[in-house]
XYZ file of C-alpha atoms in Angstrom:
165
model
C 0.000 0.000 0.000
C 2.844 2.376 0.825
C 4.565 1.484 -2.455
C 1.360 2.211 -4.337
C 1.101 5.624 -2.668
C 4.724 6.407 -3.473
C 4.323 5.421 -7.103
C 1.095 7.414 -7.444
C 2.837 10.517 -6.108
C 5.883 10.128 -8.354
C 4.615 12.462 -11.131
C 3.823 15.180 -8.602
C 7.234 14.839 -6.948
C 8.908 14.865 -10.342
C 7.147 18.085 -11.319
C 7.854 19.711 -7.943
C 11.521 18.798 -8.393
C 11.560 20.635 -11.710
C 9.842 23.659 -10.178
C 12.665 23.779 -7.628
C 15.304 23.138 -10.293
C 13.928 25.869 -12.542
C 14.177 28.472 -9.816
C 17.687 27.566 -8.753
C 20.182 30.053 -10.197
C 21.838 29.055 -13.474
C 24.263 31.712 -14.558
C 25.497 31.710 -18.131
C 26.500 34.394 -20.587
C 28.120 37.079 -18.415
C 26.201 36.563 -15.173
C 22.752 36.764 -16.740
C 20.104 34.487 -15.344
C 19.005 31.886 -17.876
C 16.019 29.740 -16.938
C 14.747 27.162 -19.401
C 11.059 26.478 -18.887
C 11.548 22.979 -17.442
C 8.317 22.995 -15.441
C 6.391 24.007 -18.520
C 8.057 21.261 -20.574
C 7.515 18.488 -18.033
C 3.904 19.257 -17.189
C 3.025 19.848 -20.864
C 4.524 16.491 -21.775
C 2.840 14.664 -18.938
C -0.555 16.167 -19.668
C -0.105 15.379 -23.350
C 0.938 11.765 -22.763
C -1.396 10.862 -19.882
C -4.071 13.500 -19.355
C -5.974 11.319 -16.875
C -3.121 11.282 -14.369
C -3.696 14.825 -13.135
C -6.925 16.212 -11.828
C -7.775 19.834 -12.614
C -7.274 20.653 -8.928
C -3.726 19.255 -8.937
C -2.928 21.275 -12.056
C -4.340 24.342 -10.323
C -2.170 23.821 -7.240
C 1.044 23.154 -9.189
C 0.592 26.081 -11.553
C -0.342 28.504 -8.780
C 2.847 27.532 -6.929
C 4.781 28.050 -10.166
C 3.183 31.454 -10.812
C 3.830 32.608 -7.261
C 7.489 31.584 -7.406
C 7.903 33.063 -10.866
C 6.276 36.351 -9.893
C 3.780 36.177 -12.742
C 0.093 36.918 -12.688
C -1.506 33.983 -10.905
C -3.866 31.958 -13.040
C -2.557 32.372 -16.579
C -0.469 29.211 -16.431
C -3.365 27.333 -14.865
C -5.788 28.361 -17.594
C -3.283 27.375 -20.259
C -2.681 23.875 -18.879
C -6.335 23.272 -18.087
C -7.188 24.133 -21.687
C -4.535 21.677 -22.902
C -5.905 18.977 -20.599
C -9.453 19.690 -21.748
C -8.455 19.498 -25.408
C -6.675 16.176 -24.794
C -9.747 14.767 -23.045
C -12.006 15.787 -25.916
C -10.090 13.687 -28.441
C -12.229 10.868 -29.731
C -9.562 8.179 -29.551
C -7.111 7.243 -26.851
C -5.152 5.230 -29.407
C -3.035 8.085 -30.653
C 0.523 7.726 -31.801
C 3.241 9.778 -30.246
C 5.082 11.169 -33.231
C 7.774 13.296 -31.642
C 7.971 15.781 -34.522
C 4.248 16.486 -34.397
C 4.229 16.851 -30.618
C 7.347 19.026 -30.787
C 5.697 21.417 -33.240
C 2.575 21.573 -31.041
C 4.818 22.260 -28.040
C 6.613 25.087 -29.858
C 3.283 26.636 -30.848
C 1.933 26.229 -27.318
C 5.050 27.667 -25.664
C 5.103 30.587 -28.093
C 1.432 31.282 -27.421
C 1.925 31.069 -23.650
C 4.974 33.351 -23.635
C 3.316 35.846 -25.995
C 0.217 35.949 -23.833
C 2.156 36.478 -20.610
C 4.405 39.111 -22.209
C 1.422 40.957 -23.629
C -0.304 40.997 -20.249
C 2.889 42.131 -18.482
C 3.466 44.915 -20.998
C -0.179 45.965 -20.899
C -0.208 46.152 -17.109
C 3.329 47.550 -16.914
C 4.319 45.074 -14.221
C 8.039 44.649 -14.830
C 10.829 45.175 -17.290
C 11.498 42.246 -19.593
C 14.868 41.096 -20.897
C 14.117 39.822 -24.388
C 17.626 38.407 -24.790
C 17.249 36.179 -21.710
C 13.747 35.246 -22.805
C 14.922 34.160 -26.266
C 17.842 32.121 -24.884
C 15.495 30.406 -22.416
C 12.993 29.794 -25.226
C 15.656 28.185 -27.434
C 17.011 26.051 -24.574
C 13.500 24.874 -23.761
C 12.787 23.893 -27.339
C 16.117 22.078 -27.613
C 15.556 20.135 -24.370
C 11.984 19.086 -25.205
C 12.837 15.709 -26.845
C 14.906 14.683 -23.810
C 12.132 15.546 -21.363
C 9.540 13.911 -23.601
C 11.431 10.620 -23.605
C 11.993 10.698 -19.838
C 8.351 11.466 -19.038
C 7.121 8.930 -21.587
C 9.209 6.159 -19.999
C 8.171 7.133 -16.473
C 4.528 7.356 -17.456
C 4.609 3.935 -19.104
C 6.514 2.328 -16.228
C 4.253 3.610 -13.461
C 0.939 3.593 -15.328
C -0.308 0.504 -13.484
C -0.003 2.191 -10.098
C -2.238 5.067 -11.110
C -5.096 2.815 -12.190
């Protein structure tokens, strides 16, 4: 029973680890803070692969924690991931193939949409100054690391799928 509980909580612990890892300082390029969107990548991949694993409440809690730590407007990330989860649930077939190129393109479009939306809201409200150079480097790193995170999450999801059900 304890093993079952541990294995059920593994995705949540994995995502919380990446929230912590994303907010640890990574200094590159002349002491500028570069933060790839690891939380975004991991939760996007997990929701895309196994949308039944996370309840909307758990997505709400994780994204609110992320928004609070990131200093963003609380709720934008939640709405984005809940819409992705809803769109995955509305698919007519659960027998979909995981073509990495197709998922990668969808991820790039989704990440671009998310970042554009948050930047537009920040600029509209005049909340903070934005370093576009750091944003672009983080964006490129995130896109480059997506296949690695996709393979890791896919293997973990397949390995521990029996414990969730």
